Amino acid sequence: MIQSAARKKKTPALEKVWENTIEEQKKGYCEGPFGSEEEVSNYLGTEGWIATERFPREQKNKVRGVDSATVSEINPASAVSEDLVLASTDRNVDMLKRWYKMMRELDAEQPMMGWVLDETDAYRQIAVSPEHRKYSVIALKNPRTGAVNFFVMVGHSFGVVSAVYSYNRRSALINDILNRVFAVPANFFYDDKFGFEPSSTARSALDCVSFVHRACGCDFALKKVQLKSNPTVLGIEYDLIRQVLEVTEARKDELQQEIKEILNRKKLPPGQAAKLKGKLMFAASQIWGKLGRAYLLALSERQYTKSYRESLDRALELSLKQLSKLLDLAPRRELKPYESDQVEVVIFTDGYYPDARKGEKGQSQVGAVLFTAGGKERPLYLSEKIPQATIDTWLTRNNQIAMVELFAPVLALHAMEDRVKGRRILLFVDSEAVEGALVKGYSSRTDLSELVGKFWEQAARLGCLVYICRVSTDGNPADGPSRPGKCTPQPELMWERVSTTLVHELGRVQQRAWVKVG
């Protein structure tokens, strides 16, 4: 570790990390600098200490020092005995919908506001036990002298796995105090603390949060404190006036600019693909439904490629262009509560693909049945054969049943759009693989993932809310319409048939030639 630090070249980033470390020493977060291993041993009272190299990591407009605790084997030696429980966008949206619904029921509607508080040097505020400081020695090249100097961390380091869990215990404790003692509906994500309140109580909530942090000796940045009707929480703007989530303009511009540069350069290394995927996945949490997740598959494949590649392929190019477009055009998640919790439409779907092992023959076919709550509208049913030309665009498999089963709900939403538009839908599918892909919003197979993307694009266009479950074959009324020769229901059921001429267009996928089969 010491030799690795010595080999580092003098760069502006290294100089910045050195300056930051000296500032931390002045604040009492570390001791040093020590010029030799002997000085460190004398300070710690033991020669059995381990050095961890600190290296610069550039993030946006700043440089952060990261301690390579995995390389020094400090992280592998750390035992994790608990789970992190952190806030999420889903939880925030659910809480806001409950607020709005409660105020509407009490006839006490008023504007909502959000407060945000960000701790300063969060990990550094948690002390390292004195007997463990022999495992928190930092090796850093002094850019002025060229020699390797050492610092003994008093506060936790960024890059050490124990820092994450040690710090979050305190965040969880403070959050519990705010919830139980002060009745503040606070939440946290590491060092970001936030909450939403009616405008009449928002100020007092922030005062309570500030008081508790000061009382517990937790320093926070006053300039980052927010109290407004459009707070930015974890890079997401909560527009509490329009009651929607928004990708902040700064975040959107940053992502679109990076995508533009990649497309112009026609190169995307695996490391950059991993970082960009994380940013886009987070941005996708503001977008309606599961929209956009299917296009992240190409980035994942580049991230985990076994043969190092940088050049763009057709799949990456299409995905990046579509993701950039969605940042502008995709409908945003709404914070408004629903008028009713009742399901308005139930759809069953099924698919048939001849299994040679069972001696089955005939053309592939999909079926769907739609029922409306209350029975005031006649049930609809769909029964369509899938052209072989459409199946030929899919990845080659011995059995295409998964693709056929997935195509059924895609076709059903299109053919029955007048009945499903703007409604709450309970969708039953006859395949666990299809259920999983639709719920996640993507699949590990490119053609499945592309069909999933088409499903959620249609759902977003129609503004319908879809909940997905699996139904067994014996309980699936769409089983008949999906089987050749069985598509006509009994006349007394009064089912009305719908059809579409876009079977080939909706089922065709574009990624077959871009990715190796398997």
Short mmCIF file of C-alpha atoms in Angstrom, two decimals:
data_model
loop_
_atom_site.label_atom_id
_atom_site.label_comp_id
_atom_site.label_asym_id
_atom_site.label_seq_id
_atom_site.Cartn_x
_atom_site.Cartn_y
_atom_site.Cartn_z
CA MET A 1 0.00 0.00 0.00
CA ILE A 2 2.85 2.39 0.82
CA GLN A 3 4.64 1.59 -2.44
CA SER A 4 1.41 2.17 -4.38
CA ALA A 5 1.00 5.60 -2.76
CA ALA A 6 4.64 6.44 -3.57
CA ARG A 7 4.10 5.68 -7.28
CA LYS A 8 1.29 8.22 -7.61
CA LYS A 9 2.04 11.16 -9.88
CA LYS A 10 1.67 14.74 -8.73
CA THR A 11 -1.64 16.03 -10.09
CA PRO A 12 -4.03 18.88 -9.19
CA ALA A 13 -6.43 16.25 -7.84
CA LEU A 14 -3.75 14.79 -5.54
CA GLU A 15 -2.87 18.29 -4.30
CA LYS A 16 -6.53 18.95 -3.52
CA VAL A 17 -6.85 15.72 -1.54
CA TRP A 18 -3.71 16.64 0.43
CA GLU A 19 -5.14 20.09 1.23
CA ASN A 20 -8.47 18.56 2.31
CA THR A 21 -6.71 16.06 4.56
CA ILE A 22 -4.71 18.85 6.24
CA GLU A 23 -8.00 20.75 6.79
CA GLU A 24 -9.47 17.62 8.40
CA GLN A 25 -6.43 17.39 10.67
CA LYS A 26 -7.10 20.97 11.82
CA LYS A 27 -10.75 20.06 12.55
CA GLY A 28 -9.64 17.07 14.64
CA TYR A 29 -10.86 14.36 12.27
CA CYS A 30 -7.38 12.83 11.99
CA GLU A 31 -3.88 12.99 13.52
CA GLY A 32 -0.73 13.66 11.50
CA PRO A 33 0.96 14.00 9.18
CA PHE A 34 3.53 11.42 10.27
CA GLY A 35 6.67 11.22 8.14
CA SER A 36 7.64 7.61 8.82
CA GLU A 37 6.26 4.21 9.80
CA GLU A 38 8.16 4.48 13.11
CA GLU A 39 6.31 7.69 14.04
CA VAL A 40 2.97 5.96 13.39
CA SER A 41 3.99 2.96 15.55
CA ASN A 42 5.07 5.26 18.39
CA TYR A 43 1.77 7.17 18.23
CA LEU A 44 -0.35 4.02 18.20
CA GLY A 45 1.83 2.10 20.65
CA THR A 46 2.06 -0.89 18.31
CA GLU A 47 3.74 -1.98 15.10
CA GLY A 48 0.70 -4.08 14.14
CA TRP A 49 -1.09 -1.41 12.13
CA ILE A 50 -2.32 -1.49 8.52
CA ALA A 51 -1.97 1.28 5.95
CA THR A 52 -4.78 2.15 3.56
CA GLU A 53 -4.02 4.29 0.51
CA ARG A 54 -6.05 7.45 -0.05
CA PHE A 55 -6.60 8.38 -3.69
CA PRO A 56 -8.47 11.26 -5.38
CA ARG A 57 -11.87 10.74 -6.98
CA GLU A 58 -13.30 13.59 -9.04
CA GLN A 59 -17.05 14.09 -8.60
CA LYS A 60 -18.72 16.85 -10.60
CA ASN A 61 -17.00 20.06 -9.51
CA LYS A 62 -15.11 18.69 -6.51
CA VAL A 63 -12.40 16.18 -5.62
CA ARG A 64 -12.98 13.71 -2.82
CA GLY A 65 -10.41 11.56 -1.07
CA VAL A 66 -11.40 7.89 -1.08
CA ASP A 67 -9.67 5.33 1.12
CA SER A 68 -8.93 2.05 -0.66
CA ALA A 69 -10.06 -0.19 2.20
CA THR A 70 -10.96 -3.09 -0.06
CA VAL A 71 -7.42 -3.31 -1.44
CA SER A 72 -5.94 -3.11 2.06
CA GLU A 73 -8.39 -5.87 3.09
CA ILE A 74 -9.94 -3.80 5.86
CA ASN A 75 -13.38 -4.09 4.23
CA PRO A 76 -13.28 -7.89 3.72
CA ALA A 77 -12.36 -8.22 7.39
CA SER A 78 -15.42 -6.20 8.50
CA ALA A 79 -18.43 -8.24 9.63
CA VAL A 80 -21.84 -6.82 8.64
CA SER A 81 -24.54 -7.94 11.04
CA GLU A 82 -27.42 -5.58 10.16
CA ASP A 83 -29.42 -4.29 7.22
CA LEU A 84 -29.54 -0.70 6.07
CA VAL A 85 -33.07 0.71 6.11
CA LEU A 86 -33.13 3.87 4.02
CA ALA A 87 -35.77 6.09 2.51
CA SER A 88 -36.80 5.74 -1.13
CA THR A 89 -38.65 7.79 -3.69
CA ASP A 90 -41.50 5.25 -3.54
CA ARG A 91 -41.86 5.77 0.19
CA ASN A 92 -41.82 9.55 -0.16
CA VAL A 93 -44.49 9.48 -2.87
CA ASP A 94 -46.67 7.16 -0.78
CA MET A 95 -46.36 9.43 2.27
CA LEU A 96 -47.31 12.53 0.27
CA LYS A 97 -50.33 10.82 -1.24
CA ARG A 98 -51.45 9.86 2.26
CA TRP A 99 -51.02 13.49 3.40
CA TYR A 100 -53.10 14.84 0.53
CA LYS A 101 -55.79 12.19 0.99
CA MET A 102 -56.03 12.76 4.75
CA MET A 103 -56.34 16.54 4.34
CA ARG A 104 -59.00 16.09 1.69
CA GLU A 105 -61.02 13.75 3.93
CA LEU A 106 -60.74 16.22 6.84
CA ASP A 107 -61.65 19.12 4.54
CA ALA A 108 -58.43 20.83 5.67
CA GLU A 109 -56.53 21.12 2.41
CA GLN A 110 -53.57 23.49 2.43
CA PRO A 111 -50.28 23.84 0.51
CA MET A 112 -47.55 21.33 1.31
CA MET A 113 -43.90 22.19 1.90
CA GLY A 114 -40.73 20.17 2.18
CA TRP A 115 -37.70 20.65 4.42
CA VAL A 116 -34.20 19.30 3.75
CA LEU A 117 -31.10 19.23 5.99
CA ASP A 118 -27.68 17.92 4.96
CA GLU A 119 -25.03 16.97 7.54
CA THR A 120 -21.47 18.24 7.06
CA ASP A 121 -18.58 15.74 6.87
CA ALA A 122 -21.04 13.08 7.94
CA TYR A 123 -18.77 10.02 8.27
CA ARG A 124 -16.01 12.07 9.88
CA GLN A 125 -18.37 12.95 12.75
CA ILE A 126 -18.45 9.32 13.90
CA ALA A 127 -15.38 8.48 15.98
CA VAL A 128 -13.17 5.44 15.44
CA SER A 129 -12.68 3.47 18.63
CA PRO A 130 -9.08 4.08 19.92
CA GLU A 131 -8.25 0.37 19.87
CA HIS A 132 -9.35 0.19 16.21
CA ARG A 133 -7.30 3.15 14.97
CA LYS A 134 -4.45 0.84 14.00
CA TYR A 135 -6.79 -0.18 11.13
CA SER A 136 -7.50 3.43 10.09
CA VAL A 137 -4.03 4.63 9.10
CA ILE A 138 -4.01 6.51 5.80
CA ALA A 139 -1.05 6.56 3.40
CA LEU A 140 -0.97 9.64 1.17
CA LYS A 141 1.77 11.06 -1.02
CA ASN A 142 2.78 14.60 -0.05
CA PRO A 143 2.69 16.44 -3.42
CA ARG A 144 5.12 19.08 -2.10
CA THR A 145 7.91 16.75 -0.91
CA GLY A 146 7.12 13.60 -2.88
CA ALA A 147 7.35 11.48 0.30
CA VAL A 148 4.56 9.23 1.59
CA ASN A 149 3.03 10.63 4.79
CA PHE A 150 0.61 8.98 7.18
CA PHE A 151 -2.53 10.11 8.99
CA VAL A 152 -4.39 8.25 11.72
CA MET A 153 -8.14 8.72 11.23
CA VAL A 154 -10.08 9.73 14.34
CA GLY A 155 -13.34 9.95 12.38
CA HIS A 156 -14.55 7.33 9.92
CA SER A 157 -13.22 7.31 6.35
CA PHE A 158 -15.11 7.42 3.07
CA GLY A 159 -14.52 4.04 1.45
CA VAL A 160 -14.63 1.97 4.63
CA VAL A 161 -17.66 -0.33 4.81
CA SER A 162 -17.92 0.01 8.61
CA ALA A 163 -18.32 3.79 8.19
CA VAL A 164 -21.63 3.27 6.36
CA TYR A 165 -23.18 1.17 9.11
CA SER A 166 -21.65 3.06 12.04
CA TYR A 167 -22.91 6.36 10.64
CA ASN A 168 -26.40 5.14 9.79
CA ARG A 169 -27.00 3.96 13.34
CA ARG A 170 -26.85 7.59 14.41
CA SER A 171 -29.08 8.74 11.53
CA ALA A 172 -31.63 6.08 12.47
CA LEU A 173 -31.48 7.12 16.14
CA ILE A 174 -32.05 10.81 15.33
CA ASN A 175 -34.88 9.91 12.97
CA ASP A 176 -36.51 7.80 15.70
CA ILE A 177 -36.28 10.72 18.16
CA LEU A 178 -37.91 13.05 15.62
CA ASN A 179 -40.68 10.53 14.88
CA ARG A 180 -41.47 9.43 18.44
CA VAL A 181 -40.67 12.44 20.62
CA PHE A 182 -41.47 15.37 18.35
CA ALA A 183 -44.01 13.64 16.04
CA VAL A 184 -42.11 14.92 12.99
CA PRO A 185 -42.59 12.64 9.94
CA ALA A 186 -38.88 12.79 9.14
CA ASN A 187 -36.91 10.47 6.90
CA PHE A 188 -33.27 10.05 5.90
CA PHE A 189 -30.95 8.71 3.24
CA TYR A 190 -27.49 8.51 4.82
CA ASP A 191 -26.62 12.15 5.69
CA ASP A 192 -29.60 13.70 3.85
CA LYS A 193 -32.52 14.36 6.21
CA PHE A 194 -35.90 15.45 4.83
CA GLY A 195 -39.65 15.51 5.36
CA PHE A 196 -42.94 16.90 4.05
CA GLU A 197 -45.53 18.85 6.04
CA PRO A 198 -48.55 21.11 5.56
CA SER A 199 -47.39 24.73 5.30
CA SER A 200 -48.84 25.51 8.76
CA THR A 201 -46.44 23.10 10.53
CA ALA A 202 -43.45 22.94 8.15
CA ARG A 203 -41.45 25.70 9.87
CA SER A 204 -41.85 24.21 13.35
CA ALA A 205 -40.87 20.78 11.96
CA LEU A 206 -37.61 22.19 10.58
CA ASP A 207 -36.95 23.97 13.90
CA CYS A 208 -37.34 20.64 15.72
CA VAL A 209 -35.01 18.89 13.28
CA SER A 210 -32.36 21.61 13.64
CA PHE A 211 -32.65 21.56 17.45
CA VAL A 212 -32.26 17.77 17.71
CA HIS A 213 -29.19 17.78 15.46
CA ARG A 214 -27.54 20.54 17.47
CA ALA A 215 -28.43 18.84 20.76
CA CYS A 216 -26.81 15.62 19.51
CA GLY A 217 -23.71 17.50 18.34
CA CYS A 218 -24.39 16.84 14.65
CA ASP A 219 -23.04 19.58 12.43
CA PHE A 220 -25.00 20.49 9.30
CA ALA A 221 -24.62 22.97 6.45
CA LEU A 222 -26.90 25.98 6.92
CA LYS A 223 -26.54 26.99 3.27
CA LYS A 224 -28.00 23.63 2.18
CA VAL A 225 -31.09 23.82 4.41
CA GLN A 226 -34.32 24.01 2.39
CA LEU A 227 -37.88 24.92 3.32
CA LYS A 228 -40.03 25.44 0.25
CA SER A 229 -42.83 24.14 -1.95
CA ASN A 230 -40.44 22.63 -4.51
CA PRO A 231 -37.64 21.05 -2.43
CA THR A 232 -34.91 19.01 -4.08
CA VAL A 233 -34.47 15.69 -2.29
CA LEU A 234 -31.64 13.43 -3.48
CA GLY A 235 -31.56 15.17 -6.86
CA ILE A 236 -35.33 14.94 -7.34
CA GLU A 237 -37.52 18.04 -7.35
CA TYR A 238 -40.83 17.55 -5.54
CA ASP A 239 -43.18 20.10 -7.11
CA LEU A 240 -45.77 20.27 -4.33
CA ILE A 241 -47.80 22.93 -6.15
CA ARG A 242 -48.32 20.91 -9.35
CA GLN A 243 -48.08 17.69 -7.29
CA VAL A 244 -45.56 15.93 -9.55
CA LEU A 245 -41.94 14.78 -9.40
CA GLU A 246 -39.42 16.41 -11.70
CA VAL A 247 -35.88 15.65 -12.79
CA THR A 248 -34.08 18.86 -11.84
CA GLU A 249 -32.97 20.92 -14.81
CA ALA A 250 -29.34 20.72 -13.68
CA ARG A 251 -29.47 16.92 -13.39
CA LYS A 252 -31.30 16.54 -16.71
CA ASP A 253 -28.86 18.82 -18.55
CA GLU A 254 -25.90 16.95 -17.04
CA LEU A 255 -27.23 13.55 -18.13
CA GLN A 256 -28.22 14.67 -21.62
CA GLN A 257 -24.84 16.34 -22.14
CA GLU A 258 -23.00 13.17 -21.10
CA ILE A 259 -25.16 11.07 -23.44
CA LYS A 260 -24.55 13.53 -26.29
CA GLU A 261 -20.79 13.34 -25.77
CA ILE A 262 -20.88 9.53 -25.78
CA LEU A 263 -22.90 9.46 -29.02
CA ASN A 264 -20.54 11.96 -30.68
CA ARG A 265 -17.46 10.10 -29.48
CA LYS A 266 -19.06 6.71 -30.28
CA LYS A 267 -17.32 5.24 -27.24
CA LEU A 268 -18.58 4.02 -23.87
CA PRO A 269 -16.07 2.20 -21.60
CA PRO A 270 -17.50 -0.31 -19.07
CA GLY A 271 -16.64 1.93 -16.09
CA GLN A 272 -18.50 4.92 -17.51
CA ALA A 273 -21.43 2.66 -18.48
CA ALA A 274 -21.75 1.56 -14.83
CA LYS A 275 -21.78 5.14 -13.53
CA LEU A 276 -24.19 6.38 -16.20
CA LYS A 277 -26.54 3.46 -15.55
CA GLY A 278 -26.67 4.35 -11.85
CA LYS A 279 -27.49 7.99 -12.63
CA LEU A 280 -30.15 7.08 -15.20
CA MET A 281 -31.69 4.44 -12.96
CA PHE A 282 -32.07 7.06 -10.25
CA ALA A 283 -33.56 9.52 -12.75
CA ALA A 284 -36.00 6.81 -13.86
CA SER A 285 -37.49 6.78 -10.35
CA GLN A 286 -39.09 10.17 -11.14
CA ILE A 287 -40.64 8.90 -14.35
CA TRP A 288 -44.11 7.38 -14.48
CA GLY A 289 -44.33 3.63 -13.85
CA LYS A 290 -41.45 1.42 -14.99
CA LEU A 291 -40.85 3.56 -18.06
CA GLY A 292 -37.25 3.64 -19.25
CA ARG A 293 -35.88 0.73 -17.24
CA ALA A 294 -35.83 -1.62 -20.25
CA TYR A 295 -33.33 0.66 -22.00
CA LEU A 296 -30.81 0.25 -19.18
CA LEU A 297 -30.12 -3.35 -20.21
CA ALA A 298 -27.64 -2.35 -22.92
CA LEU A 299 -25.70 -0.31 -20.34
CA SER A 300 -25.62 -3.28 -17.95
CA GLU A 301 -24.27 -5.54 -20.67
CA ARG A 302 -21.49 -3.07 -21.43
CA GLN A 303 -20.75 -2.69 -17.70
CA TYR A 304 -20.31 -6.45 -17.19
CA THR A 305 -18.77 -7.32 -20.56
CA LYS A 306 -16.13 -10.05 -20.32
CA SER A 307 -14.20 -8.74 -23.32
CA TYR A 308 -13.26 -5.09 -22.82
CA ARG A 309 -15.03 -2.92 -25.41
CA GLU A 310 -15.50 0.81 -25.83
CA SER A 311 -17.12 1.29 -29.24
CA LEU A 312 -20.88 1.86 -29.37
CA ASP A 313 -23.06 -0.88 -30.85
CA ARG A 314 -26.55 -0.38 -32.25
CA ALA A 315 -28.27 -1.45 -29.01
CA LEU A 316 -26.36 1.11 -26.93
CA GLU A 317 -26.97 3.85 -29.47
CA LEU A 318 -30.73 3.23 -29.53
CA SER A 319 -30.94 2.97 -25.72
CA LEU A 320 -29.01 6.20 -25.11
CA LYS A 321 -31.10 8.15 -27.60
CA GLN A 322 -34.33 6.85 -26.10
CA LEU A 323 -33.23 7.58 -22.52
CA SER A 324 -32.24 11.13 -23.47
CA LYS A 325 -35.64 11.63 -25.07
CA LEU A 326 -37.48 10.24 -22.04
CA LEU A 327 -35.78 12.77 -19.74
CA ASP A 328 -37.69 15.47 -21.65
CA LEU A 329 -40.90 13.78 -22.75
CA ALA A 330 -41.77 11.02 -20.29
CA PRO A 331 -44.76 11.69 -18.01
CA ARG A 332 -43.74 12.37 -14.42
CA ARG A 333 -44.91 10.56 -11.32
CA GLU A 334 -47.89 12.24 -9.72
CA LEU A 335 -48.29 12.97 -6.03
CA LYS A 336 -52.07 13.39 -6.18
CA PRO A 337 -54.04 10.76 -4.28
CA TYR A 338 -56.35 8.59 -6.32
CA GLU A 339 -60.06 9.28 -6.13
CA SER A 340 -60.69 5.63 -5.35
CA ASP A 341 -58.66 2.60 -4.34
CA GLN A 342 -60.98 0.30 -6.25
CA VAL A 343 -59.83 -1.68 -9.29
CA GLU A 344 -61.82 -0.55 -12.33
CA VAL A 345 -60.65 -3.08 -14.92
CA VAL A 346 -59.37 -6.68 -14.72
CA ILE A 347 -57.46 -8.14 -17.67
CA PHE A 348 -56.41 -11.77 -18.13
CA THR A 349 -53.83 -12.66 -20.81
CA ASP A 350 -52.42 -15.91 -22.15
CA GLY A 351 -50.30 -17.19 -25.02
CA TYR A 352 -49.84 -20.37 -27.03
CA TYR A 353 -46.69 -21.62 -28.75
CA PRO A 354 -46.66 -25.17 -30.15
CA ASP A 355 -44.43 -27.42 -28.06
CA ALA A 356 -42.81 -30.04 -30.29
CA ARG A 357 -42.14 -32.25 -27.25
CA LYS A 358 -45.88 -32.59 -26.72
CA GLY A 359 -46.63 -33.02 -30.41
CA GLU A 360 -48.44 -29.67 -30.56
CA LYS A 361 -48.96 -27.96 -33.89
CA GLY A 362 -50.52 -24.81 -35.24
CA GLN A 363 -49.69 -21.13 -35.36
CA SER A 364 -48.69 -19.16 -32.24
CA GLN A 365 -51.55 -17.19 -30.76
CA VAL A 366 -52.33 -14.77 -27.92
CA GLY A 367 -55.54 -14.13 -26.06
CA ALA A 368 -56.87 -11.61 -23.57
CA VAL A 369 -60.14 -11.00 -21.72
CA LEU A 370 -61.18 -7.71 -20.07
CA PHE A 371 -63.83 -7.30 -17.37
CA THR A 372 -65.06 -3.94 -16.06
CA ALA A 373 -66.01 -3.46 -12.41
CA GLY A 374 -69.76 -3.50 -11.80
CA GLY A 375 -70.48 -5.39 -15.02
CA LYS A 376 -71.97 -2.31 -16.69
CA GLU A 377 -69.88 -2.82 -19.84
CA ARG A 378 -69.72 -5.96 -21.93
CA PRO A 379 -66.53 -8.00 -21.45
CA LEU A 380 -64.01 -7.71 -24.26
CA TYR A 381 -61.86 -10.50 -25.62
CA LEU A 382 -58.90 -10.63 -28.00
CA SER A 383 -57.66 -13.58 -30.04
CA GLU A 384 -54.84 -12.96 -32.51
CA LYS A 385 -52.38 -15.19 -34.34
CA ILE A 386 -48.72 -14.10 -34.34
CA PRO A 387 -47.13 -13.96 -37.80
CA GLN A 388 -43.96 -16.04 -38.21
CA ALA A 389 -42.26 -12.91 -39.59
CA THR A 390 -42.73 -11.31 -36.17
CA ILE A 391 -41.33 -14.33 -34.31
CA ASP A 392 -38.32 -14.30 -36.64
CA THR A 393 -37.24 -10.94 -35.18
CA TRP A 394 -36.93 -12.51 -31.72
CA LEU A 395 -33.82 -14.21 -30.34
CA THR A 396 -33.57 -17.85 -31.45
CA ARG A 397 -34.97 -20.32 -28.89
CA ASN A 398 -36.31 -23.85 -28.97
CA ASN A 399 -39.53 -22.57 -27.41
CA GLN A 400 -40.77 -18.97 -27.67
CA ILE A 401 -43.57 -19.29 -25.09
CA ALA A 402 -42.14 -16.57 -22.81
CA MET A 403 -42.13 -14.02 -25.65
CA VAL A 404 -45.63 -15.05 -26.72
CA GLU A 405 -46.94 -14.74 -23.14
CA LEU A 406 -45.34 -11.28 -22.85
CA PHE A 407 -46.70 -10.14 -26.21
CA ALA A 408 -50.28 -10.81 -25.01
CA PRO A 409 -50.47 -7.88 -22.51
CA VAL A 410 -48.66 -5.56 -24.99
CA LEU A 411 -51.30 -6.32 -27.62
CA ALA A 412 -54.17 -6.20 -25.12
CA LEU A 413 -53.38 -2.64 -23.97
CA HIS A 414 -53.29 -1.47 -27.57
CA ALA A 415 -56.45 -3.24 -28.76
CA MET A 416 -58.48 -2.32 -25.64
CA GLU A 417 -57.11 1.19 -25.10
CA ASP A 418 -60.55 2.88 -25.11
CA ARG A 419 -61.60 0.72 -22.16
CA VAL A 420 -58.36 1.03 -20.12
CA LYS A 421 -57.42 4.69 -20.62
CA GLY A 422 -56.96 6.49 -17.30
CA ARG A 423 -58.15 3.50 -15.26
CA ARG A 424 -56.80 1.30 -12.46
CA ILE A 425 -56.04 -2.14 -13.88
CA LEU A 426 -55.42 -5.53 -12.32
CA LEU A 427 -53.49 -7.55 -14.92
CA PHE A 428 -53.24 -11.33 -14.59
CA VAL A 429 -50.54 -13.07 -16.68
CA ASP A 430 -50.02 -16.81 -17.07
CA SER A 431 -46.23 -16.85 -16.61
CA GLU A 432 -43.94 -16.18 -13.66
CA ALA A 433 -41.16 -15.02 -16.01
CA VAL A 434 -43.47 -12.46 -17.64
CA GLU A 435 -44.79 -11.31 -14.27
CA GLY A 436 -41.23 -10.73 -13.03
CA ALA A 437 -40.13 -8.87 -16.17
CA LEU A 438 -43.15 -6.54 -16.14
CA VAL A 439 -42.83 -5.80 -12.42
CA LYS A 440 -39.11 -5.02 -12.72
CA GLY A 441 -39.51 -3.13 -15.98
CA TYR A 442 -36.75 -5.08 -17.75
CA SER A 443 -35.38 -8.55 -18.47
CA SER A 444 -31.93 -10.05 -18.96
CA ARG A 445 -32.93 -10.96 -22.55
CA THR A 446 -32.92 -8.10 -25.01
CA ASP A 447 -36.08 -9.06 -26.92
CA LEU A 448 -38.06 -9.63 -23.71
CA SER A 449 -36.75 -6.33 -22.35
CA GLU A 450 -37.78 -4.47 -25.50
CA LEU A 451 -41.35 -5.83 -25.30
CA VAL A 452 -41.48 -4.84 -21.61
CA GLY A 453 -40.45 -1.32 -22.65
CA LYS A 454 -43.27 -1.23 -25.20
CA PHE A 455 -45.79 -2.32 -22.56
CA TRP A 456 -44.85 0.46 -20.15
CA GLU A 457 -44.71 3.04 -22.93
CA GLN A 458 -48.30 2.17 -23.82
CA ALA A 459 -49.40 2.23 -20.19
CA ALA A 460 -47.83 5.69 -19.79
CA ARG A 461 -49.45 6.95 -22.99
CA LEU A 462 -52.85 5.74 -21.79
CA GLY A 463 -52.34 6.99 -18.23
CA CYS A 464 -53.52 3.72 -16.72
CA LEU A 465 -52.26 2.35 -13.40
CA VAL A 466 -51.36 -1.34 -13.68
CA TYR A 467 -50.88 -3.91 -10.93
CA ILE A 468 -49.53 -7.26 -12.15
CA CYS A 469 -50.22 -10.75 -10.75
CA ARG A 470 -49.94 -14.31 -11.98
CA VAL A 471 -52.91 -16.58 -12.58
CA SER A 472 -52.79 -20.36 -13.06
CA THR A 473 -53.91 -21.86 -16.36
CA ASP A 474 -56.97 -23.50 -14.77
CA GLY A 475 -58.23 -20.13 -13.49
CA ASN A 476 -57.43 -18.10 -16.62
CA PRO A 477 -60.43 -17.17 -18.83
CA ALA A 478 -57.96 -16.06 -21.54
CA ASP A 479 -56.83 -19.66 -21.99
CA GLY A 480 -59.56 -20.34 -24.60
CA PRO A 481 -58.98 -17.26 -26.78
CA SER A 482 -55.24 -18.04 -26.84
CA ARG A 483 -55.73 -21.59 -28.19
CA PRO A 484 -56.26 -22.34 -31.90
CA GLY A 485 -59.84 -23.43 -32.51
CA LYS A 486 -61.06 -22.39 -29.05
CA CYS A 487 -61.20 -18.61 -29.37
CA THR A 488 -65.02 -18.23 -29.61
CA PRO A 489 -66.65 -18.01 -26.15
CA GLN A 490 -70.14 -19.22 -25.43
CA PRO A 491 -72.79 -16.81 -26.85
CA GLU A 492 -74.53 -16.47 -23.48
CA LEU A 493 -71.41 -14.83 -22.01
CA MET A 494 -72.02 -11.78 -24.25
CA TRP A 495 -68.28 -11.22 -24.84
CA GLU A 496 -67.41 -8.63 -27.48
CA ARG A 497 -64.41 -9.33 -29.70
CA VAL A 498 -61.76 -6.67 -30.45
CA SER A 499 -58.91 -6.89 -32.93
CA THR A 500 -55.92 -4.95 -34.20
CA THR A 501 -54.00 -4.74 -37.45
CA LEU A 502 -50.72 -3.90 -35.70
CA VAL A 503 -49.80 -7.40 -34.53
CA HIS A 504 -46.58 -7.52 -36.55
CA GLU A 505 -45.52 -3.95 -35.76
CA LEU A 506 -46.11 -4.21 -31.99
CA GLY A 507 -44.44 -7.60 -31.68
CA ARG A 508 -41.38 -6.88 -33.81
CA VAL A 509 -38.16 -6.28 -31.84
CA GLN A 510 -35.10 -4.46 -33.13
CA GLN A 511 -32.33 -5.90 -30.98
CA ARG A 512 -32.07 -9.45 -32.39
CA ALA A 513 -28.97 -8.78 -34.49
CA TRP A 514 -27.20 -6.65 -31.89
CA VAL A 515 -26.56 -9.13 -29.11
CA LYS A 516 -25.19 -12.67 -29.19
CA VAL A 517 -27.83 -15.29 -28.53
CA GLY A 518 -27.42 -16.54 -24.95
#
